[in-house]
Coordinates of C-alpha atoms and ligand atoms in Angstrom, one line a residue:
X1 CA 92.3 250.7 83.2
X2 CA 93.0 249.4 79.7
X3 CA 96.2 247.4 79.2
X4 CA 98.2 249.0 76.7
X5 CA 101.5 247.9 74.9
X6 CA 103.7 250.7 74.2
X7 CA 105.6 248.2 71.7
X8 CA 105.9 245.0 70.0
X9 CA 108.2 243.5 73.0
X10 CA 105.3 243.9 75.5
X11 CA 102.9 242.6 73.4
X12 CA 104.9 239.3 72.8
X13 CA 105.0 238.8 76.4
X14 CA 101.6 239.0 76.6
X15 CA 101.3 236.8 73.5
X16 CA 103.6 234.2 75.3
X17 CA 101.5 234.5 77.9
X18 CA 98.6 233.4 76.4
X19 CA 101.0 230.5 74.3
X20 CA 100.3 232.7 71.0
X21 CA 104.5 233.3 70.6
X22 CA 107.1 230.1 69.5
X23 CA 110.4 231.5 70.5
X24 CA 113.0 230.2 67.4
X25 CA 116.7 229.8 68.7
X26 CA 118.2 227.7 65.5
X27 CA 119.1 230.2 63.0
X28 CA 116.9 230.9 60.0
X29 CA 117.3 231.9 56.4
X30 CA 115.8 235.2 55.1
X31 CA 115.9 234.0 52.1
X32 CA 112.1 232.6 51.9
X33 CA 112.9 230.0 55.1
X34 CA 111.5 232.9 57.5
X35 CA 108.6 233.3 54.8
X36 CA 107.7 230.0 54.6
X37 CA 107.5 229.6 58.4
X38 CA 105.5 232.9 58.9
X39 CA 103.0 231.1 56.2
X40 CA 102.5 227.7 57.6
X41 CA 101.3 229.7 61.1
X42 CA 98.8 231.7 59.2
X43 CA 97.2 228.7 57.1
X44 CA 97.2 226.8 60.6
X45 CA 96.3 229.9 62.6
X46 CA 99.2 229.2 65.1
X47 CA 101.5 231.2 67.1
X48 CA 103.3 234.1 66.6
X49 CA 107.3 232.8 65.5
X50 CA 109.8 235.1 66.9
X51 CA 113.3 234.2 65.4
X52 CA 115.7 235.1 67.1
X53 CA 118.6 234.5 64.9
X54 CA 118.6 235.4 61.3
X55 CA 121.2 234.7 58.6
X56 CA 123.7 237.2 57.8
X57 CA 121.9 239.1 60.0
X58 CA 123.2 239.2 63.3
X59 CA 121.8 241.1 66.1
X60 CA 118.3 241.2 64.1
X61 CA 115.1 239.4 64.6
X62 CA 112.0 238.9 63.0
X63 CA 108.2 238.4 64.4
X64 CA 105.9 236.4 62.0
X65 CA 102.1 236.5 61.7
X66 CA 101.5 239.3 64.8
X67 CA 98.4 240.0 65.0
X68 CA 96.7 237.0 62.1
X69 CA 93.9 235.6 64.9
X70 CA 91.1 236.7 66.5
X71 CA 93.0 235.3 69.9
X72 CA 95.9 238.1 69.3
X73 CA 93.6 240.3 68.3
X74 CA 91.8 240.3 71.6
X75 CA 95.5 240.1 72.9
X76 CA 96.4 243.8 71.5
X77 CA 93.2 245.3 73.3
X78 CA 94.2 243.9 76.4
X79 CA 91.4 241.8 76.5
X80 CA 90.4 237.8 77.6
X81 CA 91.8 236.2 74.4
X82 CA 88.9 234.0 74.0
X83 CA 86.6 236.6 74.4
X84 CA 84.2 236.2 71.2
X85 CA 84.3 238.2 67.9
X86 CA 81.6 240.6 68.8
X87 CA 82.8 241.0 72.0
X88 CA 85.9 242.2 70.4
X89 CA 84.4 244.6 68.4
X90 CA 81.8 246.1 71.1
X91 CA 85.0 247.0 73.1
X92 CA 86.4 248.2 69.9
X93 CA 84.0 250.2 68.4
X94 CA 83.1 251.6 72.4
X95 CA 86.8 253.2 72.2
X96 CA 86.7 254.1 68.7
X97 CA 83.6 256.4 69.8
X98 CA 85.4 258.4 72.3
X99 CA 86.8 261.8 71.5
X100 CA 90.1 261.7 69.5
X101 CA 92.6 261.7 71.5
X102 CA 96.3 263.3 70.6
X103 CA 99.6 262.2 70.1
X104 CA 102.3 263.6 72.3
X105 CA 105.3 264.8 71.4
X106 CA 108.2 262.8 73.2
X107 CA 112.3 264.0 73.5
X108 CA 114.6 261.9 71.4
X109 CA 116.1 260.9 74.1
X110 CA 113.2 259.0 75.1
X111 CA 112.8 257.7 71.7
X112 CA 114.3 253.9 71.4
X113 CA 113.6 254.1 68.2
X114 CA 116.8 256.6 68.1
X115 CA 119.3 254.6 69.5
X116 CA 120.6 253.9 65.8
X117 CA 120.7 256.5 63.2
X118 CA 122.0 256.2 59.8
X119 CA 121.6 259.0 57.6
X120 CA 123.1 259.9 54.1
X121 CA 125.3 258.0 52.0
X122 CA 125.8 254.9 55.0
X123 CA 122.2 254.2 54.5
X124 CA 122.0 250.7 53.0
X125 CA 118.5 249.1 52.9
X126 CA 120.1 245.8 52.5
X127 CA 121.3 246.2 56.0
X128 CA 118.3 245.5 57.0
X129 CA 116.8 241.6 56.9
X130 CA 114.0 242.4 54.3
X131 CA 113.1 239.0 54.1
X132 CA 112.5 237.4 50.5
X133 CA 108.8 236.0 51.6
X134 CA 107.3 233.8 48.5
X135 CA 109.4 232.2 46.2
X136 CA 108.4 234.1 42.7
X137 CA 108.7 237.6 44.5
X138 CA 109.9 240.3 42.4
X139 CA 112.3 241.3 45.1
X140 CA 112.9 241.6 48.9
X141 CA 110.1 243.1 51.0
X142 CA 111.0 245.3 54.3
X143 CA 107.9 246.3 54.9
X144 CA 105.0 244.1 54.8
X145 CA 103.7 244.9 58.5
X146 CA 104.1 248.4 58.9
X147 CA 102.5 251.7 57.6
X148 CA 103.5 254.9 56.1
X149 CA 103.2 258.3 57.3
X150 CA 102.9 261.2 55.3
X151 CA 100.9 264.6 55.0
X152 CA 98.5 266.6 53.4
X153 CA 100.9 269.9 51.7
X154 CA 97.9 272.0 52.6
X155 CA 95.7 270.9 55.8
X156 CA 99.0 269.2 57.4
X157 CA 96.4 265.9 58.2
X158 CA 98.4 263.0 59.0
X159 CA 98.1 259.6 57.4
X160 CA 99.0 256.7 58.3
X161 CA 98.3 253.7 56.0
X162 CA 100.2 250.2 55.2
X163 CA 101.1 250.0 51.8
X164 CA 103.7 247.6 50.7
X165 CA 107.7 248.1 50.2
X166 CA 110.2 246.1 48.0
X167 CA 114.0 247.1 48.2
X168 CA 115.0 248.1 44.7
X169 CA 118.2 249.3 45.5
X170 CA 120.4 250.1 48.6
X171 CA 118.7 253.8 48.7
X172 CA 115.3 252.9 47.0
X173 CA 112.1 251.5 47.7
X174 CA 108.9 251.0 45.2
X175 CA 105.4 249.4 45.6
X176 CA 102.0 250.3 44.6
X177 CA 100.2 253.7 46.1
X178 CA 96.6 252.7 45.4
X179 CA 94.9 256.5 44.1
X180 CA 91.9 255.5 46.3
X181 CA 94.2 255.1 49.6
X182 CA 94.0 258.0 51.7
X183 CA 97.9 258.2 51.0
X184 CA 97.5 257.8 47.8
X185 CA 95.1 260.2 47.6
X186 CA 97.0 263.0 48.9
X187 CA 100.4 261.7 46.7
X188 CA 98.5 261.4 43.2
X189 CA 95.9 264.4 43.8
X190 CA 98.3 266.8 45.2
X191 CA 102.0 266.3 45.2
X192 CA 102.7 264.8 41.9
X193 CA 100.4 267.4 40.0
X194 CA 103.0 270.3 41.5
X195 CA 105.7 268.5 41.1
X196 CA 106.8 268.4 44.7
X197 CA 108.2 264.9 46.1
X198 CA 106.1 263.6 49.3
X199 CA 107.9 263.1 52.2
X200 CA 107.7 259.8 53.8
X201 CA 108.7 257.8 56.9
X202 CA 107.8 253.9 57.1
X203 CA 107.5 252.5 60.4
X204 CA 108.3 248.9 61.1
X205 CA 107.5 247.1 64.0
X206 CA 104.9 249.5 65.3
X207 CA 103.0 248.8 68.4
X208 CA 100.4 246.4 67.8
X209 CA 97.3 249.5 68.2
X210 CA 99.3 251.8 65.8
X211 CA 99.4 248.8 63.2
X212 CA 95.6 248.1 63.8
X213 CA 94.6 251.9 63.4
X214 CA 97.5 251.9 60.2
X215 CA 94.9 249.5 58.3
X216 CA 91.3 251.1 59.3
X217 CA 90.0 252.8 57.1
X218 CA 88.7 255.6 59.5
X219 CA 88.3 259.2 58.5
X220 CA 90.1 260.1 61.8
X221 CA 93.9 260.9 61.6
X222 CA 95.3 257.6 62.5
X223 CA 97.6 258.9 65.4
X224 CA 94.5 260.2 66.9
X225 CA 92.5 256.8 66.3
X226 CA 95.3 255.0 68.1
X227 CA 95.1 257.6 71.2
X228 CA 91.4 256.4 71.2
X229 CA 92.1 252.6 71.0
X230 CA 94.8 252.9 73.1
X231 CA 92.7 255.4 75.8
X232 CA 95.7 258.1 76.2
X233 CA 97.9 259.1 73.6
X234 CA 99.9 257.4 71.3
X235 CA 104.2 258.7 72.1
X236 CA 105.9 260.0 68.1
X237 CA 109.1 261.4 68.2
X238 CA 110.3 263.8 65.1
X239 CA 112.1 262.4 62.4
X240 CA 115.3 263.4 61.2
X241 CA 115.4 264.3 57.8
X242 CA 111.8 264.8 57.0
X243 CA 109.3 266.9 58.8
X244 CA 107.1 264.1 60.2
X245 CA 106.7 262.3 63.2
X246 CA 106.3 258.1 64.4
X247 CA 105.8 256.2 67.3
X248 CA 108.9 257.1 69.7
X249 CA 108.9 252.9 70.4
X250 CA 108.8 251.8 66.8
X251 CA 111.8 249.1 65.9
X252 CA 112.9 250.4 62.5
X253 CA 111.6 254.0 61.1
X254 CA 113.0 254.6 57.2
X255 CA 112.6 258.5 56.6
X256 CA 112.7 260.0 52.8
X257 CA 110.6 260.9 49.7
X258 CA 108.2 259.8 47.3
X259 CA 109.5 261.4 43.8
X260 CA 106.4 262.9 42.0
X261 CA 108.0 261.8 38.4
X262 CA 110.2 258.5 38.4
X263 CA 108.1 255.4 38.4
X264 CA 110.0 251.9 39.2
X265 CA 109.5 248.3 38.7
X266 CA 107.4 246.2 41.5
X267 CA 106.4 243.0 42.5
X268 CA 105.1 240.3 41.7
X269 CA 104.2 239.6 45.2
X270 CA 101.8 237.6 47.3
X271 CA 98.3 239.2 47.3
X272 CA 95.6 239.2 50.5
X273 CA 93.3 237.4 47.9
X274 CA 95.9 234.4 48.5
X275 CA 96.8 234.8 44.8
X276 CA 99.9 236.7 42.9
X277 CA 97.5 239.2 40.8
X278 CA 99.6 242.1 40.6
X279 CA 102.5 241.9 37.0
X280 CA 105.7 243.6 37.2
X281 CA 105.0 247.2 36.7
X282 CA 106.0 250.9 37.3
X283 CA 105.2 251.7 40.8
X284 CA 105.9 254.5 43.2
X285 CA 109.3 255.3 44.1
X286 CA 110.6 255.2 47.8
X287 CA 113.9 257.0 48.0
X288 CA 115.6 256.6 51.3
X289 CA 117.1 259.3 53.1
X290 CA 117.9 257.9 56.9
X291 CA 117.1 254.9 59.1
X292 CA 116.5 254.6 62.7
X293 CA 116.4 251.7 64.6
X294 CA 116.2 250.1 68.0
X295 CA 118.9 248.1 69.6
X296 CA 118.6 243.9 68.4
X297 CA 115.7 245.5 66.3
X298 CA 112.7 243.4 65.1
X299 CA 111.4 243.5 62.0
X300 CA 107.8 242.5 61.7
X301 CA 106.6 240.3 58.8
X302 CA 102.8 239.5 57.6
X303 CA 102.8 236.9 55.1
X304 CA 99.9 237.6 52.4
X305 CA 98.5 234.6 51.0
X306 CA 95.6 232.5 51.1
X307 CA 93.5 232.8 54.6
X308 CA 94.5 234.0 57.2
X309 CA 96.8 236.6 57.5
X310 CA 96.6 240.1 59.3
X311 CA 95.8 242.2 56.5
X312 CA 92.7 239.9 56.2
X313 CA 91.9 239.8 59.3
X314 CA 92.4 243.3 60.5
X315 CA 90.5 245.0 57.2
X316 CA 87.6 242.8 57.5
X317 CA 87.0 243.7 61.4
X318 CA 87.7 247.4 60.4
X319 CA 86.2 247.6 57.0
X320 CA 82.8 246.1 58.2
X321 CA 82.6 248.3 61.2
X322 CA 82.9 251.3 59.4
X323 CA 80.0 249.8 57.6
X324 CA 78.0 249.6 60.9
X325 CA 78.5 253.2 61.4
X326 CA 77.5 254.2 57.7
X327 CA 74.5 251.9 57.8
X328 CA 73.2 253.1 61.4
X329 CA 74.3 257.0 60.4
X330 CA 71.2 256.6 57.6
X331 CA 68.8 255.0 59.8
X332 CA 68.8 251.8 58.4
X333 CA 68.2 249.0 61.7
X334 CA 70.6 246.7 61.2
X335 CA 71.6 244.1 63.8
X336 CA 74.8 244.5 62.0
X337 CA 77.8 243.8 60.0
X338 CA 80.4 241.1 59.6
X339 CA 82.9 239.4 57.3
X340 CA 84.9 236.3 57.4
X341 CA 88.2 237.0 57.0
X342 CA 88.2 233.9 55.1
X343 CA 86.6 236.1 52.4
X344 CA 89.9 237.8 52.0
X345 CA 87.4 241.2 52.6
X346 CA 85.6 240.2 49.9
X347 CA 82.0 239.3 51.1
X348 CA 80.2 241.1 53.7
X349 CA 77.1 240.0 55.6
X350 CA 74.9 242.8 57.0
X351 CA 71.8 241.6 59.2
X352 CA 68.7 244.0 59.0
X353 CA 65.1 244.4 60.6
X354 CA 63.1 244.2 57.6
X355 CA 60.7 247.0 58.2
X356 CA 60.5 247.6 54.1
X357 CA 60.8 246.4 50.7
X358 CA 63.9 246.8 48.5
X359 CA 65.6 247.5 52.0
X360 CA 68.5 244.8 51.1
X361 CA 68.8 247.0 48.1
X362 CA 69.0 250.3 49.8
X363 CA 72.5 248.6 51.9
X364 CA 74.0 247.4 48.9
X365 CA 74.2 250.8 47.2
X366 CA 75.4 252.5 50.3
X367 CA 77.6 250.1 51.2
X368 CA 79.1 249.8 47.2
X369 CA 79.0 253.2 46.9
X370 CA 80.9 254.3 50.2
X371 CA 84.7 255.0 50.3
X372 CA 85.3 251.2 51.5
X373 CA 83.2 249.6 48.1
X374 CA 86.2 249.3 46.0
X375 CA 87.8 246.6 48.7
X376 CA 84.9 244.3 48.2
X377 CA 82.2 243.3 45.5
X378 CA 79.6 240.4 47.9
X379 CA 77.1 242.0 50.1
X380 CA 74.8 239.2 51.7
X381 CA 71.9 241.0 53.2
X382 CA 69.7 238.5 55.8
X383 CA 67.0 239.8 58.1
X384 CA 67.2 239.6 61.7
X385 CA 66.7 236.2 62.8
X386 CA 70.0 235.4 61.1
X387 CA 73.2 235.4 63.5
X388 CA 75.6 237.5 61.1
X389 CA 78.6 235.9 62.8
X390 CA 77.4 232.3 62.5
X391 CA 78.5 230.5 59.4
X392 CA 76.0 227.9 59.5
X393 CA 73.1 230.3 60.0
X394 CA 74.7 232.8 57.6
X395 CA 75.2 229.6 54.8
X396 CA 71.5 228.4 55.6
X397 CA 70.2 231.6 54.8
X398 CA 71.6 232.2 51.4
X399 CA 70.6 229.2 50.1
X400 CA 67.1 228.6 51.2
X401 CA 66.0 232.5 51.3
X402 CA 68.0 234.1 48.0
X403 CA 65.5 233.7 44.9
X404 CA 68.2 232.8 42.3
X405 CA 66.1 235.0 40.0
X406 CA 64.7 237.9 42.1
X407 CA 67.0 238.1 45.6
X408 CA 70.4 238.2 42.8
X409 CA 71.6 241.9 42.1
X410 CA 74.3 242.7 39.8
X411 CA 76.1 246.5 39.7
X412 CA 78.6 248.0 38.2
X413 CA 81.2 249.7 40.6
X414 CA 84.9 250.8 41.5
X415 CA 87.4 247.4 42.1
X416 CA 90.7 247.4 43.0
X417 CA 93.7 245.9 40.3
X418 CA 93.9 242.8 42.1
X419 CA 90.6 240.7 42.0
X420 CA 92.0 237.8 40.8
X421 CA 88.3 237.0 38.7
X422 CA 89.0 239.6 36.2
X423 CA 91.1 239.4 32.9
X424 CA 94.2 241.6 32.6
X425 CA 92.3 244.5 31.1
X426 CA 89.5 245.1 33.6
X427 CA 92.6 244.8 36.6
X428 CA 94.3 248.0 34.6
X429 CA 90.9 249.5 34.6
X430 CA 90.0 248.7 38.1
X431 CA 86.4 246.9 37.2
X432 CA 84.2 246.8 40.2
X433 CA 81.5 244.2 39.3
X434 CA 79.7 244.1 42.5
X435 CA 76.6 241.8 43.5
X436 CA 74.3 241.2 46.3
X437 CA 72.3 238.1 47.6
X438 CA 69.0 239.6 49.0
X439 CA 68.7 236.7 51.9
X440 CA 65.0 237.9 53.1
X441 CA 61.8 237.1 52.5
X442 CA 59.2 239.3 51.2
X443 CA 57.7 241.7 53.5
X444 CA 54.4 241.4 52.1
X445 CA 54.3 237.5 52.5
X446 CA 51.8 236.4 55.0
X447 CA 53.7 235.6 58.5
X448 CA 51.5 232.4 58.8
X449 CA 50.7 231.5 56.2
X450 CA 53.2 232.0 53.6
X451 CA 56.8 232.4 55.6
X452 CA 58.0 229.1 55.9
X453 CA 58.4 228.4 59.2
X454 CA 61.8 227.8 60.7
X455 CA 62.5 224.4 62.2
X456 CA 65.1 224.7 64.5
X457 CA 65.3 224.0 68.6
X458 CA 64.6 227.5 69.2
X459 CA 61.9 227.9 67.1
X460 CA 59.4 225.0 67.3
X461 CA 60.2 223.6 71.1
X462 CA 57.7 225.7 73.9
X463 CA 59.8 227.4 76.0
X464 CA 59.5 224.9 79.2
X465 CA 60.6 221.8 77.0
X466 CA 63.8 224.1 75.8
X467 CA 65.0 225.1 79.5
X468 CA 64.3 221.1 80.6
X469 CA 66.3 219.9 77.8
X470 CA 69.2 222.4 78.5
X471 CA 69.0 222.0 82.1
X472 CA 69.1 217.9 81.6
X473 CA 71.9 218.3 79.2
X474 CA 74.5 216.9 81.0
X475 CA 72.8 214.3 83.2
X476 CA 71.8 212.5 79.6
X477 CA 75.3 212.1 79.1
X478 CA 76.8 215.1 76.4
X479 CA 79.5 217.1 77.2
X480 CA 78.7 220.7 79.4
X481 CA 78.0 223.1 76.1
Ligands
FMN1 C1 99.5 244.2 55.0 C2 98.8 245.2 54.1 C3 99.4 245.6 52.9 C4 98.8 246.5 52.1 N1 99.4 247.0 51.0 C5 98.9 248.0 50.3 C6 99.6 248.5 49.2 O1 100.7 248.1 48.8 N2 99.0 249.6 48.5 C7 97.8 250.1 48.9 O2 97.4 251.1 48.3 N3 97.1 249.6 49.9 C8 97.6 248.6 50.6 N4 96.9 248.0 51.7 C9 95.6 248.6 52.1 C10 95.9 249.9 52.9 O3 96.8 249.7 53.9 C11 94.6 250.5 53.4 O4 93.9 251.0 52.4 C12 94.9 251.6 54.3 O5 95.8 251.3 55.3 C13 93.7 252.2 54.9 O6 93.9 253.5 55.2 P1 93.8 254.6 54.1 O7 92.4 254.7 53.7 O8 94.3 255.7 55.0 O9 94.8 254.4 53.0 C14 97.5 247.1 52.5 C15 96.9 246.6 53.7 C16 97.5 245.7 54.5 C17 96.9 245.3 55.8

């Protein structure tokens, strides 16, 4: 039976649990103090803060940095928190493979994210503690560990993805709808061009599965993808001024509309590359309609900057597992796919059986070309004897197997606006330069006589003097490995 947190307040005990949660009593400034505090854990990978007392804001709370470790990561599944990276994403990618499983419709009643409702002209946004998270922010962000729901005017899909929220007014959000997200897709293909507003509801505080499945990139609806992480469905609750639904437990739900035709200012704002890219520009307009929200409700805050924060973290596990699929779908044997989050989703190392020429190639085109290529422009192919996940063997690799001259491949390709490498006019255009390091050897070198050979303890000690060694380890006096 898979533990499963129906909200954030389980989860922190469970974080606590595994001393990943600092409990703050002392009050704390919203005003870039909680910001600042929420940083400092990511760039030291520390425990979750959850303050418990926020300035001017009384009765509020914020948790910082939920979900920015592998530890908590293995936390949300329910599972041993040191378990190992590939250990977390067997277990993942085992649920993910199940039947879809759907949400179920709960009464309001049952909803705590009911137990406040503010609707017309007493919604304030600034009632809220949108913190002001780096200094040099264009404005206040509410929503920076969350996700959006909307739907599809003519299937009725749901989406759910995380895309950023500044307060502009009392009434009004803005921030960027990329045209390649799956929201924006839907916003900019079909609602603007019939001049129809899209109706909205951001969810704050989700559970910590709902967030996760917020930020895959998965084809499945994401309410669907959470039933599957979650292994029974996930609880929504209807809105009330907008015909959508999200998560019954949720600690703040803002309902209204996207207008098809006003554009507002946005940003700047700290980026997942760990650098402000973005300028002040016309964005996509949030206007508010109601808020919900539980009793002492927390907001949740993930501070982008450099490595690591969640949105690195959790789209570099997802992103390069929906690589693993594409890659195995086409038959191509790979051992498998992995980035660093330290990459900020950038580079992506796929390990491959190399059964044919060009096959490093072959992965870099699919993997460019796929829906997930505009989010990162390295792919480091190495064959098989390479542990994807190991840094040193991954490092090794690509500098004593990549021919400057042949294993180097440069393409052209889609990009996002915020690779911080490009000038101002590519970012507008959404340049993709994209290249690959082929880390393999040639095929049609001779095993024995022309592959160098590999001098490491597994590979040039006979088996007997490996197990005596290992066996003796201790008793020569190093530490138990
Ligand atoms: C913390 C965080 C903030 C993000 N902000 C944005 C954003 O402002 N705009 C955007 O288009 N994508 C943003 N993304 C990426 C999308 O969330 C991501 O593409 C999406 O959730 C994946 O689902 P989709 O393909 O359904 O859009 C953000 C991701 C994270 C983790």
């Amino acid at each position: 039976m898979t533990l499963v947190f129906k909200d954030n307040r389980e989860f922190m005990k469970a974080l606590a649990a595994a001393g990943e949660l600092v409990t703050i009593e002392q009050e704390v400034d919203w005003d870039l103090e909680a910001g600042a505090i929420v940083r400092k854990v990511c760039e030291e990978k520390g425990p979750s803060p959850l303050m418990n007392k926020i300035k001017d804001y009384p009765g509020h709370r914020y948790l910082g940095a939920p979900i920015a470790t592998y530890r908590k990561l293995a936390i949300t599944m329910g599972m041993d928190p040191d378990s190992s990276i590939p250990q977390i994403a067997a277990e993942y990618v085992k649920r993910t493979n199940q039947q879809p499983i759907k949400p179920v419709l709960v009464d309001k009643k049952q909803a705590p994210c009911k137990e406040n409702i503010i609707t017309g002209k007493d919604v304030d946004l600034f009632s809220l503690p949108a913190p002001m998270v780096h200094d040099g922010d264009g404005g206040r962000y509410l929503s920076t560990w969350h996700f959006v729901t909307t739907k599809d005017p003519d299937n009725g899909d749901v989406n759910w993805g995380m895309y950023r929220q500044m307060c502009y007014d009392s009434k009004t959000m803005t921030g960027p709808l990329l045209p390649f997200s799956d929201g924006g897709k839907v916003f900019h293909g079909k609602y603007r061009p019939r001049g129809l507003a899209m109706p909205f509801a951001t969810v704050i505080g989700p559970d910590p599965l709902s967030a996760i499945a917020a930020c895959a990139p998965s084809p499945i609806p994401e309410p669907e993808y959470t039933g599957m992480l979650m292994g029974k469905p996930v609880e929504l609750v209807k809105c009330e001024t907008v015909d959508l639904e999200v998560p019954a437990h949720a600690e703040i739900v803002i309902e209204g509309e996207i207008l098809p035709d006003v554009f507002l200012e946005e940003a700047p704002f700290g980026e997942y590359t760990g650098y402000r890219t973005s300028p002040r520009d016309l964005r996509t307009v949030y206007r508010v309609k109601a808020i919900t929200y539980r009793n002492d409700p927390i907001t949740t805050i993930s501070n982008m900057g450099v490595p690591t924060d969640e949105g690195q973290l959790l789209r570099s596990f997802s992103l390069c597992l929906e690589m693993d699929t594409l890659l195995r779908s086409q038959g191509i044997p790979i051992t498998g796919a992995f980035m660093w989050p330290e990459s900020t989703h950038h580079l992506v190392v796929i390990g491959v059986k190399t059964i044919y020429s060009n096959i490093a190639a072959q992965i870099a085109q699919l993997v460019f070309g796929s829906k997930l290529g505009p989010w990162f422009h390295m792919v480091v192919v190495v064959d098989d004897q390479t542990d994807i996940y190991n840094y040193n063997e991954v490092i090794h690799a690509l500098t004593t197997k990549c021919h400057p001259k042949k294993g180097i491949h440069i393409y052209e390709g889609a990009g996002t606006p915020l690779y911080p490498f490009l000038n101002f006019e590519e970012r507008l255009k959404m340049a993709g330069p994209k290249v690959l390091f082929d880390c393999t050897f040639p095929i049609d070198w001779d095993p024995l006589s022309e592959v160098p050979r590999l001098v490491s303890f597994k590979t040039v000690y006979p088996q007997e003097i490996q197990e005596k060694v290992l066996a003796n380890w201790e008793k020569y006096g190093f530490k138990a490995r």
